[in-house]
mmCIF file of C-alpha atoms in Angstrom:
data_model
loop_
_atom_site.group_PDB
_atom_site.id
_atom_site.type_symbol
_atom_site.label_atom_id
_atom_site.label_comp_id
_atom_site.label_asym_id
_atom_site.label_seq_id
_atom_site.Cartn_x
_atom_site.Cartn_y
_atom_site.Cartn_z
ATOM 1 C CA MET A 29 -35.187 57.635 -29.879
ATOM 2 C CA ALA A 30 -37.601 59.647 -27.782
ATOM 3 C CA SER A 31 -36.605 60.174 -24.186
ATOM 4 C CA SER A 32 -38.758 59.286 -21.204
ATOM 5 C CA TRP A 33 -39.485 62.946 -20.492
ATOM 6 C CA GLU A 34 -41.539 63.169 -23.690
ATOM 7 C CA HIS A 35 -43.633 60.210 -22.595
ATOM 8 C CA PHE A 36 -44.236 61.835 -19.225
ATOM 9 C CA GLY A 37 -45.554 64.935 -20.975
ATOM 10 C CA GLU A 38 -42.738 66.994 -19.504
ATOM 11 C CA VAL A 39 -39.722 68.779 -20.901
ATOM 12 C CA ALA A 40 -37.647 66.200 -22.753
ATOM 13 C CA ASN A 41 -34.163 67.596 -22.194
ATOM 14 C CA VAL A 42 -32.055 70.590 -21.288
ATOM 15 C CA ALA A 43 -32.125 71.929 -24.843
ATOM 16 C CA GLN A 44 -35.907 72.268 -24.744
ATOM 17 C CA LEU A 45 -35.578 74.663 -21.807
ATOM 18 C CA THR A 46 -33.450 77.021 -23.864
ATOM 19 C CA GLY A 47 -34.794 80.559 -23.878
ATOM 20 C CA ILE A 48 -36.112 80.448 -20.323
ATOM 21 C CA ASP A 49 -34.184 82.914 -18.176
ATOM 22 C CA ALA A 50 -32.697 82.221 -14.750
ATOM 23 C CA VAL A 51 -35.511 83.794 -12.716
ATOM 24 C CA ARG A 52 -38.208 81.792 -14.530
ATOM 25 C CA LEU A 53 -36.168 78.591 -14.233
ATOM 26 C CA ILE A 54 -35.901 79.137 -10.486
ATOM 27 C CA GLY A 55 -39.672 79.527 -10.307
ATOM 28 C CA MET A 56 -40.081 76.228 -12.173
ATOM 29 C CA ILE A 57 -37.671 74.480 -9.800
ATOM 30 C CA VAL A 58 -39.543 75.754 -6.739
ATOM 31 C CA LYS A 59 -42.868 74.585 -8.178
ATOM 32 C CA ALA A 60 -41.491 71.146 -9.107
ATOM 33 C CA ALA A 61 -40.032 70.754 -5.595
ATOM 34 C CA SER A 62 -43.467 71.259 -4.063
ATOM 35 C CA THR A 63 -44.870 68.205 -5.880
ATOM 36 C CA ALA A 64 -41.944 65.792 -5.450
ATOM 37 C CA ARG A 65 -42.837 62.206 -4.489
ATOM 38 C CA MET A 66 -39.294 61.176 -3.616
ATOM 39 C CA HIS A 67 -36.476 63.105 -1.935
ATOM 40 C CA LYS A 68 -39.054 65.616 -0.711
ATOM 41 C CA LYS A 69 -36.754 67.065 1.937
ATOM 42 C CA ASN A 70 -33.832 67.359 -0.483
ATOM 43 C CA CYS A 71 -36.094 69.045 -3.048
ATOM 44 C CA ARG A 72 -37.345 71.533 -0.449
ATOM 45 C CA GLN A 73 -33.826 72.267 0.759
ATOM 46 C CA PHE A 74 -32.629 72.845 -2.787
ATOM 47 C CA ALA A 75 -35.633 75.021 -3.651
ATOM 48 C CA GLN A 76 -35.107 77.198 -0.574
ATOM 49 C CA HIS A 77 -31.487 77.811 -1.544
ATOM 50 C CA ILE A 78 -32.412 78.523 -5.159
ATOM 51 C CA LYS A 79 -35.042 81.044 -4.040
ATOM 52 C CA LEU A 80 -32.272 83.072 -2.368
ATOM 53 C CA ILE A 81 -30.534 83.254 -5.732
ATOM 54 C CA GLY A 82 -33.799 84.200 -7.411
ATOM 55 C CA ASN A 83 -34.280 87.064 -4.965
ATOM 56 C CA LEU A 84 -30.808 88.328 -5.822
ATOM 57 C CA LEU A 85 -31.266 88.062 -9.582
ATOM 58 C CA GLU A 86 -34.615 89.874 -9.431
ATOM 59 C CA GLN A 87 -32.786 92.928 -8.099
ATOM 60 C CA LEU A 88 -30.638 92.976 -11.198
ATOM 61 C CA LYS A 89 -31.760 93.443 -14.778
ATOM 62 C CA ILE A 90 -30.897 90.170 -16.515
ATOM 63 C CA SER A 91 -31.445 91.733 -19.933
ATOM 64 C CA GLU A 92 -28.743 94.250 -19.036
ATOM 65 C CA LEU A 93 -26.414 91.507 -17.817
ATOM 66 C CA LYS A 94 -26.723 89.746 -21.170
ATOM 67 C CA ARG A 95 -25.688 92.793 -23.178
ATOM 68 C CA TYR A 96 -21.998 92.296 -22.471
ATOM 69 C CA PRO A 97 -19.921 89.129 -23.151
ATOM 70 C CA GLU A 98 -18.163 89.269 -19.775
ATOM 71 C CA THR A 99 -21.504 88.978 -17.965
ATOM 72 C CA ARG A 100 -23.529 87.126 -20.624
ATOM 73 C CA GLU A 101 -21.322 84.022 -20.810
ATOM 74 C CA PRO A 102 -21.217 83.168 -17.077
ATOM 75 C CA LEU A 103 -24.935 83.963 -16.797
ATOM 76 C CA GLU A 104 -25.686 81.537 -19.627
ATOM 77 C CA GLN A 105 -23.627 78.887 -17.829
ATOM 78 C CA LEU A 106 -25.674 79.562 -14.702
ATOM 79 C CA GLU A 107 -28.887 79.129 -16.673
ATOM 80 C CA ASP A 108 -27.622 75.815 -18.089
ATOM 81 C CA ALA A 109 -26.964 74.606 -14.537
ATOM 82 C CA LEU A 110 -30.482 75.690 -13.514
ATOM 83 C CA ARG A 111 -31.961 73.762 -16.443
ATOM 84 C CA ARG A 112 -30.199 70.600 -15.324
ATOM 85 C CA SER A 113 -31.361 71.294 -11.784
ATOM 86 C CA TYR A 114 -34.964 71.578 -12.931
ATOM 87 C CA ILE A 115 -34.746 68.169 -14.591
ATOM 88 C CA LEU A 116 -33.203 66.709 -11.417
ATOM 89 C CA VAL A 117 -35.979 68.072 -9.168
ATOM 90 C CA ASN A 118 -38.706 67.200 -11.665
ATOM 91 C CA SER A 119 -37.400 63.623 -11.827
ATOM 92 C CA CYS A 120 -38.327 63.206 -8.154
ATOM 93 C CA GLN A 121 -41.967 63.478 -9.209
ATOM 94 C CA ASP A 122 -42.169 61.756 -12.572
ATOM 95 C CA ARG A 123 -39.676 58.933 -12.762
ATOM 96 C CA SER A 124 -40.096 55.381 -11.503
ATOM 97 C CA TYR A 125 -40.487 55.159 -7.726
ATOM 98 C CA LEU A 126 -38.339 52.021 -7.461
ATOM 99 C CA TYR A 127 -35.685 53.547 -9.702
ATOM 100 C CA LEU A 128 -35.490 56.732 -7.631
ATOM 101 C CA LEU A 129 -35.409 54.662 -4.442
ATOM 102 C CA ALA A 130 -32.600 52.441 -5.692
ATOM 103 C CA MET A 131 -30.621 55.463 -6.952
ATOM 104 C CA GLY A 132 -30.968 57.152 -3.534
ATOM 105 C CA TRP A 133 -27.413 58.194 -2.677
ATOM 106 C CA ASN A 134 -26.634 58.976 -6.294
ATOM 107 C CA ILE A 135 -29.482 61.508 -6.304
ATOM 108 C CA VAL A 136 -28.263 62.978 -3.011
ATOM 109 C CA TYR A 137 -24.872 63.495 -4.668
ATOM 110 C CA GLN A 138 -26.579 65.185 -7.645
ATOM 111 C CA PHE A 139 -28.263 67.706 -5.329
ATOM 112 C CA ARG A 140 -24.960 68.513 -3.609
ATOM 113 C CA LYS A 141 -23.216 68.867 -6.947
ATOM 114 C CA ALA A 142 -25.988 71.085 -8.354
ATOM 115 C CA GLN A 143 -25.862 73.542 -5.434
ATOM 116 C CA ASN A 144 -22.067 73.759 -5.534
ATOM 117 C CA GLU A 145 -22.066 74.340 -9.278
ATOM 118 C CA ILE A 146 -24.762 77.035 -9.167
ATOM 119 C CA ASP A 147 -23.052 78.884 -6.301
ATOM 120 C CA ARG A 148 -19.715 78.734 -8.127
ATOM 121 C CA LEU A 149 -21.191 80.075 -11.371
ATOM 122 C CA LEU A 150 -23.008 82.844 -9.524
ATOM 123 C CA ARG A 151 -19.663 84.130 -8.235
ATOM 124 C CA LEU A 152 -18.351 84.213 -11.800
ATOM 125 C CA VAL A 153 -20.856 86.846 -12.917
ATOM 126 C CA PRO A 154 -18.702 90.017 -12.585
ATOM 127 C CA LEU A 155 -21.510 92.534 -12.159
ATOM 128 C CA ILE A 156 -22.970 90.578 -9.241
ATOM 129 C CA THR A 157 -19.714 90.400 -7.288
ATOM 130 C CA LEU A 158 -18.559 93.924 -8.095
ATOM 131 C CA VAL A 159 -21.796 95.892 -7.967
ATOM 132 C CA ASP A 160 -21.650 98.705 -5.440
ATOM 133 C CA ASN A 161 -24.949 97.967 -3.752
ATOM 134 C CA ALA A 162 -25.109 97.075 -0.060
ATOM 135 C CA ARG A 163 -28.347 95.064 -0.436
ATOM 136 C CA VAL A 164 -26.937 92.996 -3.305
ATOM 137 C CA ARG A 165 -23.735 92.280 -1.372
ATOM 138 C CA GLU A 166 -25.764 91.295 1.675
ATOM 139 C CA ARG A 167 -27.867 88.835 -0.311
ATOM 140 C CA LEU A 168 -24.753 87.367 -1.919
ATOM 141 C CA GLU A 169 -23.271 86.766 1.533
ATOM 142 C CA VAL A 170 -26.477 85.050 2.672
ATOM 143 C CA ILE A 171 -26.286 82.710 -0.335
ATOM 144 C CA GLU A 172 -22.652 81.852 0.369
ATOM 145 C CA LYS A 173 -23.451 81.024 4.003
ATOM 146 C CA ASP A 174 -26.534 78.971 3.135
ATOM 147 C CA GLN A 175 -24.961 75.506 3.078
ATOM 148 C CA ARG A 176 -27.768 72.974 2.784
ATOM 149 C CA GLU A 177 -27.553 69.371 3.933
ATOM 150 C CA TYR A 178 -28.693 66.739 1.438
ATOM 151 C CA THR A 179 -29.082 63.171 2.619
ATOM 152 C CA LEU A 180 -31.113 59.966 2.390
ATOM 153 C CA ASP A 181 -33.497 59.417 5.297
ATOM 154 C CA ASP A 182 -33.427 56.213 7.336
ATOM 155 C CA ASP A 183 -36.589 54.728 5.829
ATOM 156 C CA CYS A 184 -35.307 55.179 2.278
ATOM 157 C CA GLN A 185 -31.945 53.686 3.238
ATOM 158 C CA LYS A 186 -33.681 50.587 4.600
ATOM 159 C CA LEU A 187 -35.830 50.214 1.497
ATOM 160 C CA GLN A 188 -32.842 50.724 -0.761
ATOM 161 C CA THR A 189 -31.059 47.921 1.091
ATOM 162 C CA VAL A 190 -34.026 45.621 0.509
ATOM 163 C CA ILE A 191 -34.118 46.402 -3.221
ATOM 164 C CA LEU A 192 -30.407 45.755 -3.629
ATOM 165 C CA LYS A 193 -30.387 42.497 -1.644
ATOM 166 C CA PRO A 194 -29.364 39.530 -3.850
ATOM 167 C CA GLU A 195 -32.148 37.351 -2.434
ATOM 168 C CA PRO A 196 -34.866 39.275 -0.607
ATOM 169 C CA ASP A 197 -37.086 37.055 1.545
ATOM 170 C CA LYS A 198 -40.889 36.994 1.759
ATOM 171 C CA GLU A 199 -40.929 39.702 4.420
ATOM 172 C CA ASP A 200 -38.842 41.959 2.182
ATOM 173 C CA SER A 201 -41.305 41.313 -0.653
ATOM 174 C CA VAL A 202 -44.226 42.442 1.511
ATOM 175 C CA VAL A 203 -42.375 45.603 2.595
ATOM 176 C CA LEU A 204 -41.576 46.556 -0.996
ATOM 177 C CA LYS A 205 -45.114 45.825 -2.100
ATOM 178 C CA LYS A 206 -46.616 48.045 0.575
ATOM 179 C CA THR A 207 -44.106 50.788 -0.170
ATOM 180 C CA LEU A 208 -44.912 50.669 -3.875
ATOM 181 C CA SER A 209 -48.628 50.896 -3.078
ATOM 182 C CA CYS A 210 -47.987 53.939 -0.920
ATOM 183 C CA SER A 211 -46.149 55.692 -3.744
ATOM 184 C CA TYR A 212 -49.372 55.728 -5.796
ATOM 185 C CA PRO A 213 -52.015 56.937 -3.294
ATOM 186 C CA ASN A 214 -55.678 56.183 -3.894
ATOM 187 C CA VAL A 215 -54.862 53.950 -6.860
ATOM 188 C CA PRO A 216 -55.610 50.193 -7.056
ATOM 189 C CA PHE A 217 -52.424 48.189 -6.633
ATOM 190 C CA SER A 218 -52.733 46.597 -10.078
ATOM 191 C CA GLU A 219 -52.849 50.060 -11.651
ATOM 192 C CA ALA A 220 -49.940 51.294 -9.522
ATOM 193 C CA LEU A 221 -47.913 48.284 -10.611
ATOM 194 C CA LYS A 222 -48.768 48.969 -14.252
ATOM 195 C CA LYS A 223 -47.667 52.608 -13.970
ATOM 196 C CA GLU A 224 -44.420 51.618 -12.279
ATOM 197 C CA ASN A 225 -43.697 48.966 -14.904
ATOM 198 C CA GLU A 226 -44.297 51.455 -17.719
ATOM 199 C CA LYS A 227 -41.892 53.973 -16.175
ATOM 200 C CA LEU A 228 -39.232 51.317 -15.699
ATOM 201 C CA GLN A 229 -39.648 50.240 -19.327
ATOM 202 C CA LEU A 230 -38.941 53.846 -20.348
ATOM 203 C CA GLU A 231 -35.806 53.866 -18.189
ATOM 204 C CA LEU A 232 -34.749 50.617 -19.855
ATOM 205 C CA GLN A 233 -35.350 52.015 -23.335
ATOM 206 C CA TYR A 234 -33.210 55.055 -22.564
ATOM 207 C CA SER A 235 -30.370 52.913 -21.191
ATOM 208 C CA GLN A 236 -30.553 50.688 -24.259
ATOM 209 C CA ALA A 237 -30.446 53.751 -26.520
ATOM 210 C CA ILE A 238 -27.173 54.920 -24.952
ATOM 211 C CA MET A 239 -25.931 51.297 -24.750
ATOM 212 C CA ASP A 240 -25.408 51.337 -20.985
ATOM 213 C CA ILE A 241 -25.351 47.582 -20.379
ATOM 214 C CA HIS A 242 -24.766 47.846 -16.633
ATOM 215 C CA GLN A 243 -27.743 50.157 -16.186
ATOM 216 C CA CYS A 244 -29.914 47.946 -18.406
ATOM 217 C CA GLU A 245 -29.202 44.973 -16.147
ATOM 218 C CA PHE A 246 -29.953 47.029 -13.064
ATOM 219 C CA ILE A 247 -33.276 48.300 -14.420
ATOM 220 C CA GLN A 248 -34.205 44.772 -15.505
ATOM 221 C CA ARG A 249 -33.674 43.767 -11.892
ATOM 222 C CA LEU A 250 -36.255 46.366 -10.826
ATOM 223 C CA LEU A 251 -38.652 45.118 -13.499
ATOM 224 C CA ASP A 252 -38.275 41.619 -12.069
ATOM 225 C CA ILE A 253 -39.370 42.986 -8.699
ATOM 226 C CA THR A 254 -42.576 44.439 -10.158
ATOM 227 C CA GLU A 255 -43.357 41.190 -11.948
ATOM 228 C CA VAL A 256 -42.930 39.090 -8.824
ATOM 229 C CA ALA A 257 -45.081 41.560 -6.871
ATOM 230 C CA ALA A 258 -47.848 41.055 -9.416
ATOM 231 C CA TYR A 259 -48.045 37.371 -8.518
ATOM 232 C CA SER A 260 -47.899 37.608 -4.738
ATOM 233 C CA PRO A 261 -50.790 36.355 -2.561
ATOM 234 C CA GLU A 262 -52.404 39.788 -2.107
ATOM 235 C CA LYS A 263 -54.589 39.593 -5.169
ATOM 236 C CA ALA A 264 -57.759 41.518 -4.467
ATOM 237 C CA HIS A 265 -56.402 44.963 -3.732
ATOM 238 C CA LYS A 266 -58.411 47.940 -2.647
ATOM 239 C CA LYS A 267 -57.428 51.536 -3.185
ATOM 240 C CA VAL A 268 -54.646 52.581 -0.882
ATOM 241 C CA GLU A 269 -55.396 55.455 1.434
ATOM 242 C CA TYR A 270 -52.284 57.568 1.875
ATOM 243 C CA SER A 271 -52.524 58.248 5.582
ATOM 244 C CA ASN A 272 -49.603 57.607 7.913
ATOM 245 C CA TYR A 273 -48.390 54.874 5.542
ATOM 246 C CA SER A 274 -51.394 52.637 6.191
ATOM 247 C CA TYR A 275 -52.099 49.980 3.624
ATOM 248 C CA SER A 276 -54.996 47.701 2.752
ATOM 249 C CA ASP A 277 -54.536 43.997 3.441
ATOM 250 C CA ALA A 278 -56.036 41.587 0.982
ATOM 251 C CA GLY A 279 -56.030 37.851 0.656
ATOM 252 C CA GLY A 280 -56.244 35.429 -2.215
ATOM 253 C CA GLY A 281 -54.044 33.189 -4.264
ATOM 254 C CA GLY A 282 -51.616 34.311 -6.921
ATOM 255 C CA LYS A 283 -50.633 32.953 -10.295
ATOM 256 C CA SER A 284 -47.308 31.646 -11.397
ATOM 257 C CA HIS A 285 -45.016 34.014 -13.294
ATOM 258 C CA SER A 286 -45.019 31.754 -16.341
ATOM 259 C CA SER A 287 -48.242 31.540 -18.325
ATOM 260 C CA ALA A 288 -47.268 28.013 -19.337
ATOM 261 C CA GLU A 289 -47.456 26.789 -15.770
ATOM 262 C CA LYS A 290 -50.660 25.871 -13.984
ATOM 263 C CA GLU A 291 -52.024 28.098 -11.291
ATOM 264 C CA LYS A 292 -50.342 27.447 -7.947
ATOM 265 C CA PRO A 293 -50.324 28.990 -4.480
ATOM 266 C CA TYR A 294 -47.631 31.450 -3.438
ATOM 267 C CA LYS A 295 -44.889 29.697 -1.491
ATOM 268 C CA LYS A 296 -42.460 31.101 1.038
ATOM 269 C CA SER A 297 -39.608 30.295 -1.317
ATOM 270 C CA ASP A 298 -41.064 32.593 -4.001
ATOM 271 C CA THR A 299 -38.746 35.588 -3.704
ATOM 272 C CA PHE A 300 -37.233 38.156 -6.035
ATOM 273 C CA PRO A 301 -34.654 36.840 -8.511
ATOM 274 C CA ALA A 302 -31.129 36.774 -7.141
ATOM 275 C CA SER A 303 -28.993 39.630 -8.407
ATOM 276 C CA SER A 304 -25.833 41.529 -7.620
ATOM 277 C CA TYR A 305 -26.776 44.523 -9.787
ATOM 278 C CA LYS A 306 -25.935 47.917 -8.348
ATOM 279 C CA PRO A 307 -27.275 51.281 -9.487
ATOM 280 C CA GLY A 308 -25.090 53.292 -11.812
ATOM 281 C CA LYS A 309 -25.068 57.043 -12.358
ATOM 282 C CA LEU A 310 -28.403 58.853 -12.461
ATOM 283 C CA ALA A 311 -29.105 59.865 -16.051
ATOM 284 C CA LEU A 312 -30.811 63.268 -16.285
ATOM 285 C CA HIS A 313 -32.514 62.631 -19.620
#
């Protein structure tokens, strides 16, 4: 079963990053952070911390560190953690917007965990902690003191609440629709909805492959949201200009969800399907 990363044209999993050293991985993380669509602040915070580690490692000869088992093994563990971190940061650009929004606090936790793990593994590399070099020791101290704050901003918290509501009302539907439009700037809403649906289908396929029933139900809930949005009254959509979260307003009637039903106007009672699904653990596939 191919993972969603292959469909996105990106690195499919941690194993496919094997052979890339720590310094290059850090460069990849920094670049991915600069293009993040979601958790932009968390990505920048993480990238800034990782750059401090990159500056330290560039002073040392990694090829020399890998010559000896006592330094090679902890360095390889550090590189594994950096690979997982790259996939985490890259996910904030490529994965489903609604999925990333709904998984908000889980992703925040993943950033905190990633920084703690990388800092811990860095201290396990003997040559780094024991080297008799004032500049190296100074940079190590700066890294240890650089405690970044990862959180979910107020707007994302509000939107996450709307997504997880058992029965969102019409106003909630409009808010989510506008937010989804904004996540795909300068793209017609119908195309944005198609892209989002495709990404959610990939998330669903992955969850089915690992037989995570709870996550499958949760992702299906998000798919329901995109389907209802497709049949809301705003039918003739223009391209959305991404400027201070301004959106185009369009009128027109919508069609019923079921193709067997006759065309009917959107009613106030037409809301997202009721659900008590909650997000599970973020899968870094």
